[in-house]
XYZ file of C-alpha atoms in Angstrom:
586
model
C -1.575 25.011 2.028
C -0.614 21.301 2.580
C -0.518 20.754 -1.234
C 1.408 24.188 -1.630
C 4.237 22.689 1.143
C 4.445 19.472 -0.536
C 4.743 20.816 -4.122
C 7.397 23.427 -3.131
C 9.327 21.257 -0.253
C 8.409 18.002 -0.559
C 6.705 17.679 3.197
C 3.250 16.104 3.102
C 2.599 15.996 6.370
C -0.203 17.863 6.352
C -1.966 15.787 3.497
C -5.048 14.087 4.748
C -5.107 9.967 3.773
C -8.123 10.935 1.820
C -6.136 13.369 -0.679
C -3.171 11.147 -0.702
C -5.613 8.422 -1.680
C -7.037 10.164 -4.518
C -4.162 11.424 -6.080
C -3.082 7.777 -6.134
C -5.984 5.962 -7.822
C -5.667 9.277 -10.501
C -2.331 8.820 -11.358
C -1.308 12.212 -10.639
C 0.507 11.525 -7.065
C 3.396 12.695 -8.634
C 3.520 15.887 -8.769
C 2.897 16.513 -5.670
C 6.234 14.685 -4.654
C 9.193 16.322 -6.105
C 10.955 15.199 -8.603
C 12.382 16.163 -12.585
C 9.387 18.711 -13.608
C 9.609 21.011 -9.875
C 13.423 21.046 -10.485
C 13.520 21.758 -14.216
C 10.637 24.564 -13.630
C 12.618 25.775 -10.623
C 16.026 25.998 -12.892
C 13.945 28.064 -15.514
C 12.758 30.350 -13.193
C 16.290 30.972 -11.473
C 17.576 30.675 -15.017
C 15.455 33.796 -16.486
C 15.875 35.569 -13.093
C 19.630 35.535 -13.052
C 19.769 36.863 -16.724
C 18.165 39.754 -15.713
C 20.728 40.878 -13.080
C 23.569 39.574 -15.091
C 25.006 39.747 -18.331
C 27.816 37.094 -18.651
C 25.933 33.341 -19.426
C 28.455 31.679 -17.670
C 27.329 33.875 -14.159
C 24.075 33.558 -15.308
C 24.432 29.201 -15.651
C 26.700 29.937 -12.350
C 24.240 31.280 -10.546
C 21.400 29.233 -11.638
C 23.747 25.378 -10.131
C 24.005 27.578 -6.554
C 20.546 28.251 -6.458
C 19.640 24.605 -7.460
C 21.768 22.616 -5.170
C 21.194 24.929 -2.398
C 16.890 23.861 -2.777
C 18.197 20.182 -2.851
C 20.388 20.889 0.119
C 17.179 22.095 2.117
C 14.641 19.513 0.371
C 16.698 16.793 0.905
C 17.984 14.606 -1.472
C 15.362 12.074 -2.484
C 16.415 9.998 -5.529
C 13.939 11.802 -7.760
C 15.583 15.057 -6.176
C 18.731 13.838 -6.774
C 18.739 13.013 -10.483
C 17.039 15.979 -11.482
C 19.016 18.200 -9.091
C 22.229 15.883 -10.614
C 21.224 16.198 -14.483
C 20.609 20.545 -14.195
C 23.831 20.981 -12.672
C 25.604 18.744 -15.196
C 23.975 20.439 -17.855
C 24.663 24.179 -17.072
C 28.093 22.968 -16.190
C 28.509 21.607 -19.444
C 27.001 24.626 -20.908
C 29.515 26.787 -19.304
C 32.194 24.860 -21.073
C 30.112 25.210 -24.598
C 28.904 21.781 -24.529
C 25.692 20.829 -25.170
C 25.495 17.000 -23.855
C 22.296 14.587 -25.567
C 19.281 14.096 -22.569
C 20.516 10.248 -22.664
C 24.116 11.061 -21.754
C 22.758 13.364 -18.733
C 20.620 11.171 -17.339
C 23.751 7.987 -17.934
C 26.371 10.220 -16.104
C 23.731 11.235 -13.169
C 23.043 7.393 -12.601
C 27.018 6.622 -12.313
C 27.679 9.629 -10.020
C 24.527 8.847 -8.021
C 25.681 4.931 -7.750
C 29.288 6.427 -6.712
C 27.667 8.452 -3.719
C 26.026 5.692 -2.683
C 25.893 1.830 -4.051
C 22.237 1.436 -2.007
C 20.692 3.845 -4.831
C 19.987 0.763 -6.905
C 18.244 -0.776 -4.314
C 16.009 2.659 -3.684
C 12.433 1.895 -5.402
C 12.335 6.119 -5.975
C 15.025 5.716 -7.981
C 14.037 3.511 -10.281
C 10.919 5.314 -11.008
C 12.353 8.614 -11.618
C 14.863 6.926 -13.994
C 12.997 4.615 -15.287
C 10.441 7.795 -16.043
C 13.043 10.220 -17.843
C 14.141 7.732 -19.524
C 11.241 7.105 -21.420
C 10.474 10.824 -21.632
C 13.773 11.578 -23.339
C 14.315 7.954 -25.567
C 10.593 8.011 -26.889
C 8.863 11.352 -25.927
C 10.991 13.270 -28.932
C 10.500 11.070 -31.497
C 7.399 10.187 -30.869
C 6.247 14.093 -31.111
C 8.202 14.297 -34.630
C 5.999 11.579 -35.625
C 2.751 11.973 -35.013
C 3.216 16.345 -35.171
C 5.797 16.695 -37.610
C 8.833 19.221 -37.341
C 7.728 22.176 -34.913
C 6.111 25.447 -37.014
C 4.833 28.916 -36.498
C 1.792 29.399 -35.219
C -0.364 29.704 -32.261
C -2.767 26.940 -32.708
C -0.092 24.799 -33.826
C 1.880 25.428 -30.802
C -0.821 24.938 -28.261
C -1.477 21.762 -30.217
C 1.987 20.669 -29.442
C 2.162 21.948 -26.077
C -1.134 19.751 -24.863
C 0.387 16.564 -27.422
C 4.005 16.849 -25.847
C 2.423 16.659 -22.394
C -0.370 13.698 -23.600
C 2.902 11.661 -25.450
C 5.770 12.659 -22.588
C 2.862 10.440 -20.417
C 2.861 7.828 -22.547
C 6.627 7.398 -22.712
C 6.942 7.774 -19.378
C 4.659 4.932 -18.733
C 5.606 3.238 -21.225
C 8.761 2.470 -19.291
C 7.410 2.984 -15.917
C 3.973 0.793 -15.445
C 5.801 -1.993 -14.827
C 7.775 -1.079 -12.218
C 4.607 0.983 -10.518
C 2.311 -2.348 -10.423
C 5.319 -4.300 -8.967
C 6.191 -1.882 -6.193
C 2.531 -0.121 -5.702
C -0.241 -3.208 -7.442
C -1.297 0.075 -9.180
C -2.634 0.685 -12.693
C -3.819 4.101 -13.522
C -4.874 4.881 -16.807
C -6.480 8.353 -15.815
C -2.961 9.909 -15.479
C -2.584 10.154 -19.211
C -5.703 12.212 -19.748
C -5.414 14.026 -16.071
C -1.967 14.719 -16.510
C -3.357 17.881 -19.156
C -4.542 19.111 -15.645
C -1.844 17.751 -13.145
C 0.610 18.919 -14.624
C -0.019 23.048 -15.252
C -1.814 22.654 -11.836
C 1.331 21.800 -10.837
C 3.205 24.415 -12.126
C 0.747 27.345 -11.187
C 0.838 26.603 -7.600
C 4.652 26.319 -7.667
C 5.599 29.205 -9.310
C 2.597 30.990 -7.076
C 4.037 29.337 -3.854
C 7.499 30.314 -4.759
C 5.659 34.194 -4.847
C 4.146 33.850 -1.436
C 7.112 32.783 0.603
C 8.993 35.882 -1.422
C 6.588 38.068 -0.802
C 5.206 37.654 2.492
C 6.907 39.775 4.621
C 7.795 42.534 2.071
C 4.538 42.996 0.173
C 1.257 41.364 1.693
C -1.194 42.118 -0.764
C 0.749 40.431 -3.858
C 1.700 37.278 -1.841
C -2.256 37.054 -1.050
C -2.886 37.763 -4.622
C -0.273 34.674 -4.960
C -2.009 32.604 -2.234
C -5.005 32.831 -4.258
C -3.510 31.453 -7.453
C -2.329 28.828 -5.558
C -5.389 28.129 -3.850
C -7.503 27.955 -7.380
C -4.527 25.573 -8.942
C -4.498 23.307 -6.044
C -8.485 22.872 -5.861
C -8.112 22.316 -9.862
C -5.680 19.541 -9.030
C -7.583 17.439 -6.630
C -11.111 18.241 -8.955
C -9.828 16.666 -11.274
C -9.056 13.158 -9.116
C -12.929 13.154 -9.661
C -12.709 11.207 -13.192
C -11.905 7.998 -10.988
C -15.653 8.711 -9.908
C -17.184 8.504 -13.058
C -15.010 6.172 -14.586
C -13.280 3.588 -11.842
C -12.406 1.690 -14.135
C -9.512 3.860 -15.607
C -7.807 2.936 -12.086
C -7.487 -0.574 -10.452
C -5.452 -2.748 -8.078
C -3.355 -5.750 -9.305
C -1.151 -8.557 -7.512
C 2.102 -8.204 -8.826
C 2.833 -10.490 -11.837
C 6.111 -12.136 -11.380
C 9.821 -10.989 -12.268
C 9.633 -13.258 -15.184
C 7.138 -10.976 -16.734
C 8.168 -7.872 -15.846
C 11.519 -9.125 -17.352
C 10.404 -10.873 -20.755
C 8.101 -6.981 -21.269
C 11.562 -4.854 -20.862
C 13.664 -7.603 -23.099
C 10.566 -7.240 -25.781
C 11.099 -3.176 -25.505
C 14.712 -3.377 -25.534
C 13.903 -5.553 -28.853
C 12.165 -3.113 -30.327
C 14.117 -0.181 -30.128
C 17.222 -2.390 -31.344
C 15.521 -4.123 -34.258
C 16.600 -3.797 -38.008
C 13.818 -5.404 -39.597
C 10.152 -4.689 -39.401
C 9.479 -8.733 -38.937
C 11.599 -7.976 -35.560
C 10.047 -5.483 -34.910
C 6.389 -6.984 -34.737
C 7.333 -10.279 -33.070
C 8.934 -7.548 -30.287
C 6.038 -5.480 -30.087
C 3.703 -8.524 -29.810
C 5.960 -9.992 -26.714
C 6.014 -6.409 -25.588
C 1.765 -6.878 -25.746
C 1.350 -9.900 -23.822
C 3.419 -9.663 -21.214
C 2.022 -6.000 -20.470
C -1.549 -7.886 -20.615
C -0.304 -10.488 -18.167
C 1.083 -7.340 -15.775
C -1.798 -5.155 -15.459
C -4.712 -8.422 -15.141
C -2.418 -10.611 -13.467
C -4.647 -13.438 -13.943
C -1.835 -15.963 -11.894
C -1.285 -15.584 -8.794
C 1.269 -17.743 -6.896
C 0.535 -21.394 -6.075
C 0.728 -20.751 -2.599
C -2.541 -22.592 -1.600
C -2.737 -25.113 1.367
C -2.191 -28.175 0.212
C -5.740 -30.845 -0.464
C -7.101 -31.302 2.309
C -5.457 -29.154 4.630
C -6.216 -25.994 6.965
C -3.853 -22.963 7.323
C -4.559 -19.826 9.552
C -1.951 -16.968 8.718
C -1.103 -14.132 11.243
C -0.046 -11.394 9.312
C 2.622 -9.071 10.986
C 0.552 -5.744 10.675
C 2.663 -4.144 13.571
C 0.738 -3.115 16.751
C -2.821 -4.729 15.285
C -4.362 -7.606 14.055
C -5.176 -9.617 11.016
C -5.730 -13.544 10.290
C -6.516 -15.125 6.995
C -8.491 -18.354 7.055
C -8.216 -20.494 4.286
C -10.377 -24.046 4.166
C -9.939 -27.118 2.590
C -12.283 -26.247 -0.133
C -10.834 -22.966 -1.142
C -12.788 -20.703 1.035
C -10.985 -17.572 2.506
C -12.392 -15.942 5.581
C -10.078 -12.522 6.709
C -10.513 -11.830 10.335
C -9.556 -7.805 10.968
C -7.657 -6.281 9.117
C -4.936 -4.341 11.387
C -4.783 -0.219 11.153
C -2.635 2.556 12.279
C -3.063 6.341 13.015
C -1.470 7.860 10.178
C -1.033 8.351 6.571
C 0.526 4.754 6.008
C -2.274 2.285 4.404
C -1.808 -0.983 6.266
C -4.650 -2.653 4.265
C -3.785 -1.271 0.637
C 0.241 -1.810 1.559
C 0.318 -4.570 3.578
C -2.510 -7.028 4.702
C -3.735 -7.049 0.608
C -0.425 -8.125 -0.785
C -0.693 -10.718 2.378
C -3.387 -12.341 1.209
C -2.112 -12.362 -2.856
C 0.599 -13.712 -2.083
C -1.360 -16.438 0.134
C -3.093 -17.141 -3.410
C -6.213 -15.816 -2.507
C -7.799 -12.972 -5.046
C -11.043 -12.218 -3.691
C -12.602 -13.374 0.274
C -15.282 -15.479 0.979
C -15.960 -13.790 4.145
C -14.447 -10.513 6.085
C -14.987 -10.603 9.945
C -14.601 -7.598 12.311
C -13.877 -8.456 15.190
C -14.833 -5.226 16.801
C -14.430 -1.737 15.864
C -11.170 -0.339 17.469
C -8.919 0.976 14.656
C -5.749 -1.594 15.245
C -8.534 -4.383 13.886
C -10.489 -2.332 11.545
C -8.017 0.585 10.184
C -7.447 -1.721 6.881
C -10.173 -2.505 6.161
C -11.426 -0.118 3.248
C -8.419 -0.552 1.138
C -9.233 -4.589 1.866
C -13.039 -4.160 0.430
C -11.949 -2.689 -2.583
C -9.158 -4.727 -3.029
C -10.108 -8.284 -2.121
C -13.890 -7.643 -2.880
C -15.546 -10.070 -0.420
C -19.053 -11.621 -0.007
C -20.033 -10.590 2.946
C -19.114 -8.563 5.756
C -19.558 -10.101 9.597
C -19.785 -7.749 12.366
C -20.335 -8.539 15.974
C -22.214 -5.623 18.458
C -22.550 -2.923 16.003
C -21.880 0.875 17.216
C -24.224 2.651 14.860
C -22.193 6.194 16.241
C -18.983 4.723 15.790
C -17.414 6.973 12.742
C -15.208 3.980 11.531
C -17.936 1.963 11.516
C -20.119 4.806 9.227
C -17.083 4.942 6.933
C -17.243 0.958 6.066
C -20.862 1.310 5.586
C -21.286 3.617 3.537
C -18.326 2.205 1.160
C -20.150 -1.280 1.360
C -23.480 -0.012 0.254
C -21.285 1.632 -2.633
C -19.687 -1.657 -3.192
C -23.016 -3.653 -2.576
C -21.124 -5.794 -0.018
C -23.770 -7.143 2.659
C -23.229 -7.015 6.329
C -23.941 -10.062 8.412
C -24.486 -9.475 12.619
C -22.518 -12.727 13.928
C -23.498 -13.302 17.801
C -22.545 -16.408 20.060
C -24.150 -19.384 18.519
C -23.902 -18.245 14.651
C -22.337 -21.848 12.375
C -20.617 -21.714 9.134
C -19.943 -25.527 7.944
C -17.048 -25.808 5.475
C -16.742 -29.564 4.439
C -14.822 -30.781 7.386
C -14.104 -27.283 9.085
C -17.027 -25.749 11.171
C -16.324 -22.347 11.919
C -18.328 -21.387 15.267
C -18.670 -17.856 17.007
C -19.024 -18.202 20.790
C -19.289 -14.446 21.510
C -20.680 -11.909 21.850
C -23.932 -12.461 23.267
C -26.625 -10.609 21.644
C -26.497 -6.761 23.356
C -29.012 -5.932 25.860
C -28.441 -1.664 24.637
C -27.145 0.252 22.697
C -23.138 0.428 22.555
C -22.132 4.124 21.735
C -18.565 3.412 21.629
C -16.638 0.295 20.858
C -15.670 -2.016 23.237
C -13.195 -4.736 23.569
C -15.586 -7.370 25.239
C -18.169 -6.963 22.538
C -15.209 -8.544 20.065
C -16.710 -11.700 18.427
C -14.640 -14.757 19.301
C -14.349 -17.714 16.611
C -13.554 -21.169 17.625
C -12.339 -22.951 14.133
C -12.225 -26.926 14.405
C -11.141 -29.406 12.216
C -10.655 -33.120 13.074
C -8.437 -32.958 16.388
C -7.362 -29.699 16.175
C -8.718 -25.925 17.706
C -8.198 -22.474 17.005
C -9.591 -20.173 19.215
C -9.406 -16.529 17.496
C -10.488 -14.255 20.271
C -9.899 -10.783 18.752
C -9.351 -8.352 21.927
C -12.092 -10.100 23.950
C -10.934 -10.106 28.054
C -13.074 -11.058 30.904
C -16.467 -11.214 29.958
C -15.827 -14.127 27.673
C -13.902 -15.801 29.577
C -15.758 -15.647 32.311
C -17.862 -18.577 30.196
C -14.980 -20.600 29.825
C -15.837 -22.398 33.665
C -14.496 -25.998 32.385
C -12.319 -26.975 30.238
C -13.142 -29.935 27.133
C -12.503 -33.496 28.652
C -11.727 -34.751 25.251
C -8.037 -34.471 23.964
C -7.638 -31.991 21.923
C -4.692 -29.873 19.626
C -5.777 -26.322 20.877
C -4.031 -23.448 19.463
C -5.092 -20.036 20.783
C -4.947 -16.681 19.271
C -3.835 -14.567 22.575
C -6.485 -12.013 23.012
C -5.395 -8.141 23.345
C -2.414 -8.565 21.728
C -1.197 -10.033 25.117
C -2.705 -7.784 27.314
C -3.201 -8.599 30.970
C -6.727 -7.233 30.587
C -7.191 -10.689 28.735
C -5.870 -14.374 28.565
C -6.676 -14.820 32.781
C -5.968 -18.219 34.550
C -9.421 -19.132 34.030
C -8.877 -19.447 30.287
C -5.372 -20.693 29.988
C -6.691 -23.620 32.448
C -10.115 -24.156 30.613
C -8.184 -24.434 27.600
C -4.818 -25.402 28.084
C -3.399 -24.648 24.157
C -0.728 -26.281 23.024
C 0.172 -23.260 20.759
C -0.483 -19.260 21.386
C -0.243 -16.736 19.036
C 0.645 -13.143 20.057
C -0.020 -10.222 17.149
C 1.673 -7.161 18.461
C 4.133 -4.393 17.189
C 8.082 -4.689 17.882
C 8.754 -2.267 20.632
C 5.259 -0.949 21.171
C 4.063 1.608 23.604
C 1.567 -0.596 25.370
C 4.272 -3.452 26.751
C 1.880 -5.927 24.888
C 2.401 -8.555 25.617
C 2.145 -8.731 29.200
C 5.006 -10.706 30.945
C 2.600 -11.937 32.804
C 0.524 -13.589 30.255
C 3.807 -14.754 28.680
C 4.628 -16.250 32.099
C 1.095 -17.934 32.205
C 1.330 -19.654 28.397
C 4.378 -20.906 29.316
C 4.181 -22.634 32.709
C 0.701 -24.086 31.021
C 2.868 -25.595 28.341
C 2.004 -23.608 25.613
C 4.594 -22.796 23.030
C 4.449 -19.387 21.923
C 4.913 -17.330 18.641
C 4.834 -13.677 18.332
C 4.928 -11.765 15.338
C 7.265 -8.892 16.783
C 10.089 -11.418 17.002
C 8.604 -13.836 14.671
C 7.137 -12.120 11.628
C 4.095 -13.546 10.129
C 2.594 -16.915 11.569
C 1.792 -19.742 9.553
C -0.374 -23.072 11.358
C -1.446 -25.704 8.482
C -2.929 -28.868 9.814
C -4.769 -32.190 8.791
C -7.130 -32.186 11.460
C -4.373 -34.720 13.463
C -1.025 -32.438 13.358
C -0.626 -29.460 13.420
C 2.822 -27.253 11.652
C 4.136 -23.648 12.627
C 6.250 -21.727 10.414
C 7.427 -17.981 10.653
C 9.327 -15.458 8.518
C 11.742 -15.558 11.064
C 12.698 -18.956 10.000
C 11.167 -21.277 12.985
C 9.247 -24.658 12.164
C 7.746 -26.224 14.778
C 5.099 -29.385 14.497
C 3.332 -31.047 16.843
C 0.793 -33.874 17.248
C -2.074 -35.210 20.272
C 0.737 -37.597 21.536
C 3.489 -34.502 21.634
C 5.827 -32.679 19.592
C 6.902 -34.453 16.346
C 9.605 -32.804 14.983
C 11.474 -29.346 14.234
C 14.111 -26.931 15.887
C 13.524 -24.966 19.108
């Protein structure tokens, strides 16, 4: 039913993450989100129907633009909707008039009355895919098909042949223009569309046409609509079977950090070159610029020189919303990820927002991936971050063998053959200058069967002069071991446990540790108040300067092991030093 809704209406609410998933790494998401092939099968359909209750074409082409714009009005007007919805009624209204406009001129005239409507459409990320996708279908699919299957012919045979090569070669051309723009907005490369699309595609149109029946004929004839239902049910079960290629061969479908605009831009120049070119010399120096910069897109083997510079530390916050995630990365290269961040919903924080994070931070693949405990704001990431970032080992503080999330990430890490690692108070990682030491939990004395937030582990990072204190959503019980504070002077810069909660970051702490710098993860205008004004209060008469990333963005804190830098996407720099603040703007 939830594939029938989205297919005819475009709502896929009721589409579990898992199916939303799958359809992804296959490369058939599409047509399950509306666009050109629902609105040119839904103007045949209204097409034959009208010209069997009237006679005149020009009622017939009339009839058909009513029927069309009116499923736009109630769909909505997507960009994909748009186009295609934009391109049928030029068409029929050109047929009306006995004109018969080229596919090229369509689709040129729907872009400028689009832009016209509204200037942001250039801007809209759907609507350079479904451009970008017709027009490869209609400046490569046609001539394509005359060349490798020849003029069309009588036959059968020969016409199924053509049916299953047009929809193989309309693929091609599609992505031909399209993969670029798909890896740069999605780090996406699916090569199992081009043989699932044979599938995807009739699936597609089976259950619409057979959803289209239902609605009709629900309330005026039962047993045909469930005769309907049925069809639709078989189609949409074929659909999502055949996501289960991925399976046997993953790697038709992979992940990529985005390649750079210079790429993307020399690989459209090159095809641009090739469809202009006069010579066959051209040609093949086109093609071959065309080649490489498509290799460079889909392996992506530079990522951006965004590295801390020799010798340095830098701990990012990334802004995951209401939730947590920290990226560690040493001196030496090493990258530790603590949490991940997570949301209830279909949205995939890891996949969408903590793994381009960490790209664009230069780092490819972790060292280390720590949990600090199980609640889904830390951990709800964290599968699209194990198959994306593909780290060597997996810490974990009190485990919660019951804990569903939990039995999720196992089971994908024994599929990955990622090791787990239990990290309790007292557990040492030495990196060169930078010892990374947990000081909770302490080991369990039962069984937890659910998670809680004093079980989180708590990491105290040191370098030279300087402290970071990551303390996941740990509260009372930890700092309950926090009687006295460190005599020696110290840079201390805390990571504000709970988000800010006044379940955590007591007096106790704030005087045991008194940090120079607190960080604050928590979502802009969240439910929970976080963070507390009373913990806010508390930094700040303690002399801490604080940065939060719902008014901040993401946090960036580099350091030498003597001075320590802040930076934000908000724009703030802020440095201090043990003898005071150094430099930079309130």
């Amino acid at each position: 039913a939830a594939i029938v809704t989205a297919i005819l209406i475009g709502d896929r609410a009721g589409l579990s993450d898992a199916v939303e998933r799958r359809l992804q790494e296959a490369g058939t998401f599409h047509v399950i989100a509306i666009s050109g092939g629902n609105v040119a099968l839904l103007t045949a359909m209204c097409f034959a129907a009208a010209r069997m209750c009237f006679r005149s074409p020009r009622t017939v082409s009339f009839v058909t633009i009513v029927a069309v714009a009116a499923y736009c009005w109630i769909v909505g007007a997507d960009a994909s909707v748009a186009r295609a919805v934009a391109a049928a009624i030029l068409y029929l209204a050109l047929g009306m008039a006995g004109l018969r406009p080229p596919p090229v001129t369509v689709l040129r005239v729907a872009a400028i009355a689009m832009v016209a409507a509204d200037p942001l459409t250039v801007l809209d990320i759907g609507a350079w895919l479904s451009f970008a996708a017709t027009l490869g279908i209609v400046s490569y699919g046609s001539r394509w098909m005359t060349r490798v299957f020849g003029p069309p012919a009588r036959g059968i045979g020969h016409g199924i042949v053509r049916v299953i090569g047009g929809l193989i070669v309309a693929t091609i051309a599609a992505e031909t223009v399209l993969l670029p723009v798909t890896v740069a907005a999605f780090s996406r490369v699916s090569l199992a569309g081009v043989v699932l699309n044979l599938v995807a595609i009739p699936a597609m149109a089976v259950v619409q046409i057979a959803g289209f029946a239902v609605v009709s004929l629900a309330g005026i004839w039962p047993p045909l609509a469930s005769g309907a239902a049925t069809i639709a049910t078989l189609a949409a079960r074929g659909l999502l079977s055949s996501c289960a290629l991925v399976d046997f061969c993953p790697w038709l479908s992979w992940r990529v950090p985005p390649a750079g605009p210079g790429w993307v831009a020399g690989y459209y120049v090159g095809l641009l070159c090739v469809a202009a070119a006069t010579s066959h010399r051209l040609r093949t120096i086109a093609t071959a610029i065309c080649a490489l910069c498509l290799i460079v897109i889909v392996t992506a083997p530079f990522l951006p020189a965004a590295q801390p510079a020799a010798g340095r530390l830098r701990i990012t916050m990334v802004d995951v919303g209401q939730g947590e995630a920290l990226l560690l990365q040493a001196p030496g290269g090493h990258a530790l990820l603590v949490d991940t961040g997570g949301t209830p919903g279909p949205f995939d924080i890891g996949g969408r927002v903590v793994t381009p994070a960490v790209w664009a931070l230069g780092v490819r693949r972790l060292d280390w991936l720590a949990l600090s405990h199980g609640d889904r704001d830390h951990v709800g990431g964290a599968s699209s971050v194990l198959r994306d970032l593909n780290p060597g080992e997996i810490w974990e503080g009190v485990p919660v063998p019951r804990d569903p999330d939990r039995a999720e990430l196992v089971a994908l890490t024994e599929q990955l053959r990622v090791p787990w690692r239990t990290v309790l108070a007292g557990a040492r990682l030495t990196l060169g200058p930078v010892v990374v030491e947990s000081t909770h939990p302490p080991a369990p004395e039962w069984e937890r069967q659910r998670v809680r937030n004093d079980d989180s582990i708590v990491l105290r990072v040191t370098y030279g002069a300087v402290d970071f204190w990551l303390t996941g959503d740990a509260g009372t019980e930890f700092e309950r071991t926090m009687l006295h504070g460190d005599p020696e002077p110290r840079l201390r810069v805390l990571k504000v446990g709970h988000h800010g909660s006044r379940t955590a970051t007591a007096s106790l702490l704030v005087d045991a540790l008194r940090p120079q710098i607190a960080l604050i993860s928590a979502g802009r205008g969240n439910l929970f108040g976080h963070p507390s004004p009373d913990v806010v209060s508390r930094l700040e008469r303690a002399g801490a300067r604080i940065f939060r990333t719902d008014l901040d963005g993401a946090i960036a804190v580099e350091t030498d092991g003597v001075s320590v830098r802040v930076s934000t996407v908000s724009g703030k720099v802020w440095s201090a030093a043990l003898a005071g603040v150094v430099g930079g703007p309130p």
